[in-house]
Amino acid sequence: MSSSLESLVTSLVPQSRQDATLRKELVSHCQEILSSHIGQSTDNDIGHLADIAKRTLLQSAPDGTTALRFTNLLSRLLDQPILSRKHASLQFLHALSLSPRMSSISPAFLPSLAPPPPPSRPPTTTPTPVDSGPPAKLPRGKSKAELLREYRNKIGRPHLPEHLILRDTLYLLQGISGKYVHFSASRDPNGNNELVFTDDPTYVISRPTKALVHRLAEVGHLYIRVDAFVREREGKTGVGMIEQSLCHHLQTQLTEYYRLIAVLESQMASHTSGDDPPGQSSTEVREETGLTLKRLDVWIEDWKLRMRMMSVCVEGAKGAHGGALVNLIHGYADNGDPFIRKFTDQLLEEVSKPFFAALHKWLFSGELVDPFSEFFVAVDPELAHLQYGQPANDGIGASGGDGGFGGFGDNEDMSVEREAGLRLWESKYRFQKDMLPAFVGEVFGRKIFSTGKSLNFIRYTCHDSDWVATQEKLSNSSGTLRYTDIAGLERSIDTAYQIASQRLFEVFFEKYRLLDHLQALNHYLLLGYGDFIDQLMEALSSSLSKPANTLYRHNLTATLESAIRSSNAQNDSPDVLRRLDARMLEYSHGEIGWDVFTLEYKVDSPIDTVIDSEAMVKYLKLFNHMWKIKRIEGTLTKGWMRLAGGSRTFLQVPELDFDWHQIRIVMAEMIHFIRQMGAYCQLEVIECSWKILLEFIQKREGDLDALIEAHGAYLDRMVKKVLLLSPKAGREENLLNQVRDVFAIILQFREATDDFYNYCLSEAARRDSEHDAARGVFTGIPASGSNRHDPEAVHDILTRVREYGTSFSERVQAIVQALSTHTDLDCRFLAIRLSFSDFYKTRKEPQKS
Amino acid sequence: MSSRESDRITAAQQTLDVLYDISQLLNTGLDKETLATCVGMIESGVNPEALAAVIQELRRESQALSGRPTTNGR
């Protein structure tokens, strides 16, 4: 360093070659200059430098050839790999080139804090102050401003020198009160501070300065707010992750701000340290000082915006929480100002990190990692423990070998468990719309919610955590979720959703054989297995006509088992069969077995999520109705057989033949009614609904919610149509009641005809024996006198039969009428089926006329 | 190794040539040797503007010295 300096000195000042003292002097002088802070500012922009150089060249040689050549040389220089400080060399050359001409163009650098002193200006230590500096000292005539200042000095109220107010302002920027200006807590209820200028009798702060300080102090005020927010959060426990990251971001911003303040302060210090006592603030100093209030204003401008944004965020953060906070910040991202947009994007990127971490966990492993409940999925604390509470070995498929119906332990336990399935699915996690960040969108939010729920369900309720874990690993490789990559986010959500719902379907239909269970329900509870039901009814009919309290469950289950054994149902898988159970409903006094008997199909977790207890109730309702229809049908068929066979062979009572004919007509009508009813239920309602459900299942779209919904729709459709429910409020069951009445009438009719049959039988026997006696053949003990033909009794019976017959007809008529105006199309078709030949219509018109 | 060294030297030479051309163009009045010294100093971290001031200072000094007869009695 010093050797090169020496060589410089010798080459430039030839005299020093001989003179060692001169050389030494010069070298030390040069070192002084080098170590002074001439040209502290470093402008690293080589392009800018080149521009300036070109401009000077153009000035000297306007034809532009030199400038062109300069450009060429410069580009060649830039290609050279050797130099590491090309801009510095260039700057050096440029500075030298300026000096000989003594041009006063100081490189007009941007409004930088400290414009580099023009290189031509000699350092103060220069012993030979030759041609230098800006044209010094203005003409000595006093300007108006100076006059004013002098006057002010004279009356003892001079303006406060700028560097003092400047220092105070810098304090203000850091939220500290200065000597002349300070913050004071105001009476404003919001706790906002107020800027107060200290009254100092010796100085006056001019109005424009005050305004300027006010403007600058805004930043300080905002800073106080932001800083207070960050401090407050720092000390508190239980601050949400999102809030923490907001604080973190704010803190880094503030650090940046501190840096700026520090730079500003150093600028001020370097230029005011050598300053004279305040009273003598010369214009020169003022001009050269890097920092003035106005410059400060310019420098702070950028930060003012930032501080405003931060303060707004802080204000919002007080009320919002978690996702809502992200939402709030996202609201500012749609701004036309690129600066604000950029700032907000940065902030969001930072703030949304914990959100995305939670999202990732939820989306790919179905776990809610959200210690401060900031995610838009909330867990129900009551149900949270249930995921582990379910015993892993509650006997799904494993104990199928026992084949018994009592294999399910006590009922109470089951019902608790059954309750749990759907409740767990439906209310373990809640979707919180206000916590959902707006950039995700509600549709995607729902998808995310459902995906995580599905995964969680697969994992804990279906005991399939291995699969979930594998998936999670796979997803980890595919990259992270970030705010800046919304499209990628949506893509990953879509795929995750699809994978999860696919898997859920798989689990349900393959591992837990949901379809088999649904089919079994269809076969057993909705009487899909005709032979089985016939067997069961035959075996049970004798015991079911007894009062309900004489029935025993073990008898019922035994009968049920024998019915299964003797019908096609035995081919069903044992897992299905062991779930089937027969039991009695709660009975009250006077009810018979028919009223209380029911079949039951037991499902357990996780199938009970789809087939929940409510659905079970509906199935039972349907079964009840169908079972009744079946029973009536069976009764009528048997009655008809007896009647048709008997009347030909041994019921030879000629005077009653007409009545028998009438009875047959009414019975045929009843059989028609009940058969149409049954066919309607089986073919038009159950099978059609079943087909719709099957189609949905084969499509395999949607998630568990969709599946539950589809099953619910299937059931509701059946309940509505089989039970002929009308949508009118309060009168839903009108038709059903009528139909039940009709059923009751049919049964009574059947009883009455049975009485009639018995009467006819005994009458025929009596006549036969009379006949035999007349022929002189002894055929048994002669009937006692009381057992004679009694027209009173037969009349009584016949009246009953007729009464039931006509009331049946009337009711069916009413039913058909009601059905033909039913809102449901299928029900209207039932009306048409029932009165296909306009039988009921034609009967009605004569009545009217 | 030696070829790399020679490459380096030629590159340095070229750079210096270019710099010298620029220097000529900008009319700095530096000869090649001085320029090489200065660039070397700048590369080692000397502030370019300060260095420019030094050069000027030295020139001025030299002028002043040559302007008057040698005063130290020789």
PDB file of N, CA and C in Angstrom, chain A residues 817-845:
ATOM      1  N   GLN A 817    -109.198 -42.237  -3.994  1.00  0.00           N
ATOM      2  CA  GLN A 817    -109.404 -40.825  -4.314  1.00  0.00           C
ATOM      3  C   GLN A 817    -108.273 -39.954  -3.782  1.00  0.00           C
ATOM      4  N   ALA A 818    -107.939 -40.242  -2.555  1.00  0.00           N
ATOM      5  CA  ALA A 818    -106.860 -39.440  -1.957  1.00  0.00           C
ATOM      6  C   ALA A 818    -105.563 -39.669  -2.710  1.00  0.00           C
ATOM      7  N   LEU A 819    -105.343 -40.913  -3.106  1.00  0.00           N
ATOM      8  CA  LEU A 819    -104.097 -41.217  -3.811  1.00  0.00           C
ATOM      9  C   LEU A 819    -104.034 -40.531  -5.164  1.00  0.00           C
ATOM     10  N   SER A 820    -105.170 -40.431  -5.819  1.00  0.00           N
ATOM     11  CA  SER A 820    -105.132 -39.868  -7.175  1.00  0.00           C
ATOM     12  C   SER A 820    -104.832 -38.373  -7.145  1.00  0.00           C
ATOM     13  N   THR A 821    -104.989 -37.765  -5.990  1.00  0.00           N
ATOM     14  CA  THR A 821    -104.593 -36.352  -5.904  1.00  0.00           C
ATOM     15  C   THR A 821    -103.314 -36.183  -5.109  1.00  0.00           C
ATOM     16  N   HIS A 822    -102.636 -37.290  -4.868  1.00  0.00           N
ATOM     17  CA  HIS A 822    -101.400 -37.233  -4.083  1.00  0.00           C
ATOM     18  C   HIS A 822    -100.319 -36.481  -4.859  1.00  0.00           C
ATOM     19  N   THR A 823     -99.475 -35.790  -4.129  1.00  0.00           N
ATOM     20  CA  THR A 823     -98.438 -35.024  -4.825  1.00  0.00           C
ATOM     21  C   THR A 823     -97.387 -35.924  -5.446  1.00  0.00           C
ATOM     22  N   ASP A 824     -97.216 -37.080  -4.881  1.00  0.00           N
ATOM     23  CA  ASP A 824     -96.171 -37.953  -5.399  1.00  0.00           C
ATOM     24  C   ASP A 824     -96.696 -38.751  -6.585  1.00  0.00           C
ATOM     25  N   LEU A 825     -95.874 -38.790  -7.624  1.00  0.00           N
ATOM     26  CA  LEU A 825     -96.319 -39.428  -8.855  1.00  0.00           C
ATOM     27  C   LEU A 825     -96.524 -40.927  -8.649  1.00  0.00           C
ATOM     28  N   ASP A 826     -95.615 -41.552  -7.939  1.00  0.00           N
ATOM     29  CA  ASP A 826     -95.723 -42.992  -7.724  1.00  0.00           C
ATOM     30  C   ASP A 826     -96.999 -43.339  -6.975  1.00  0.00           C
ATOM     31  N   CYS A 827     -97.361 -42.495  -6.032  1.00  0.00           N
ATOM     32  CA  CYS A 827     -98.582 -42.743  -5.276  1.00  0.00           C
ATOM     33  C   CYS A 827     -99.804 -42.620  -6.180  1.00  0.00           C
ATOM     34  N   ARG A 828     -99.712 -41.670  -7.096  1.00  0.00           N
ATOM     35  CA  ARG A 828    -100.829 -41.538  -8.047  1.00  0.00           C
ATOM     36  C   ARG A 828    -100.947 -42.792  -8.904  1.00  0.00           C
ATOM     37  N   PHE A 829     -99.798 -43.333  -9.241  1.00  0.00           N
ATOM     38  CA  PHE A 829     -99.838 -44.563 -10.024  1.00  0.00           C
ATOM     39  C   PHE A 829    -100.442 -45.706  -9.230  1.00  0.00           C
ATOM     40  N   LEU A 830    -100.183 -45.665  -7.936  1.00  0.00           N
ATOM     41  CA  LEU A 830    -100.798 -46.693  -7.101  1.00  0.00           C
ATOM     42  C   LEU A 830    -102.313 -46.589  -7.208  1.00  0.00           C
ATOM     43  N   ALA A 831    -102.815 -45.375  -7.211  1.00  0.00           N
ATOM     44  CA  ALA A 831    -104.263 -45.193  -7.352  1.00  0.00           C
ATOM     45  C   ALA A 831    -104.734 -45.811  -8.659  1.00  0.00           C
ATOM     46  N   ILE A 832    -103.953 -45.604  -9.698  1.00  0.00           N
ATOM     47  CA  ILE A 832    -104.359 -46.153 -10.986  1.00  0.00           C
ATOM     48  C   ILE A 832    -104.310 -47.682 -10.955  1.00  0.00           C
ATOM     49  N   ARG A 833    -103.301 -48.208 -10.296  1.00  0.00           N
ATOM     50  CA  ARG A 833    -103.212 -49.663 -10.189  1.00  0.00           C
ATOM     51  C   ARG A 833    -104.416 -50.219  -9.473  1.00  0.00           C
ATOM     52  N   LEU A 834    -104.761 -49.541  -8.383  1.00  0.00           N
ATOM     53  CA  LEU A 834    -105.853 -50.058  -7.551  1.00  0.00           C
ATOM     54  C   LEU A 834    -107.170 -50.012  -8.302  1.00  0.00           C
ATOM     55  N   SER A 835    -107.334 -48.978  -9.076  1.00  0.00           N
ATOM     56  CA  SER A 835    -108.611 -48.828  -9.764  1.00  0.00           C
ATOM     57  C   SER A 835    -108.348 -48.833 -11.262  1.00  0.00           C
ATOM     58  N   PHE A 836    -107.706 -49.924 -11.676  1.00  0.00           N
ATOM     59  CA  PHE A 836    -107.223 -49.955 -13.051  1.00  0.00           C
ATOM     60  C   PHE A 836    -108.364 -49.948 -14.064  1.00  0.00           C
ATOM     61  N   SER A 837    -109.421 -50.644 -13.716  1.00  0.00           N
ATOM     62  CA  SER A 837    -110.553 -50.709 -14.659  1.00  0.00           C
ATOM     63  C   SER A 837    -111.602 -49.678 -14.292  1.00  0.00           C
ATOM     64  N   ASP A 838    -111.147 -48.661 -13.611  1.00  0.00           N
ATOM     65  CA  ASP A 838    -112.071 -47.614 -13.137  1.00  0.00           C
ATOM     66  C   ASP A 838    -113.174 -48.188 -12.269  1.00  0.00           C
ATOM     67  N   PHE A 839    -112.805 -49.266 -11.595  1.00  0.00           N
ATOM     68  CA  PHE A 839    -113.793 -49.962 -10.767  1.00  0.00           C
ATOM     69  C   PHE A 839    -114.367 -49.035  -9.712  1.00  0.00           C
ATOM     70  N   TYR A 840    -113.474 -48.331  -9.044  1.00  0.00           N
ATOM     71  CA  TYR A 840    -113.957 -47.492  -7.947  1.00  0.00           C
ATOM     72  C   TYR A 840    -114.643 -46.233  -8.451  1.00  0.00           C
ATOM     73  N   LYS A 841    -114.238 -45.802  -9.608  1.00  0.00           N
ATOM     74  CA  LYS A 841    -114.862 -44.605 -10.176  1.00  0.00           C
ATOM     75  C   LYS A 841    -116.304 -44.896 -10.567  1.00  0.00           C
ATOM     76  N   THR A 842    -116.492 -45.989 -11.313  1.00  0.00           N
ATOM     77  CA  THR A 842    -117.845 -46.318 -11.772  1.00  0.00           C
ATOM     78  C   THR A 842    -118.755 -46.600 -10.606  1.00  0.00           C
ATOM     79  N   ARG A 843    -118.157 -47.118  -9.546  1.00  0.00           N
ATOM     80  CA  ARG A 843    -119.010 -47.373  -8.397  1.00  0.00           C
ATOM     81  C   ARG A 843    -119.424 -46.083  -7.734  1.00  0.00           C
ATOM     82  N   LYS A 844    -118.615 -45.126  -7.906  1.00  0.00           N
ATOM     83  CA  LYS A 844    -118.938 -43.900  -7.202  1.00  0.00           C
ATOM     84  C   LYS A 844    -120.044 -43.109  -7.900  1.00  0.00           C
ATOM     85  N   GLU A 845    -120.014 -43.132  -9.199  1.00  0.00           N
ATOM     86  CA  GLU A 845    -120.974 -42.297  -9.921  1.00  0.00           C
ATOM     87  C   GLU A 845    -122.426 -42.686  -9.681  1.00  0.00           C
TER      88      GLU A 845
END
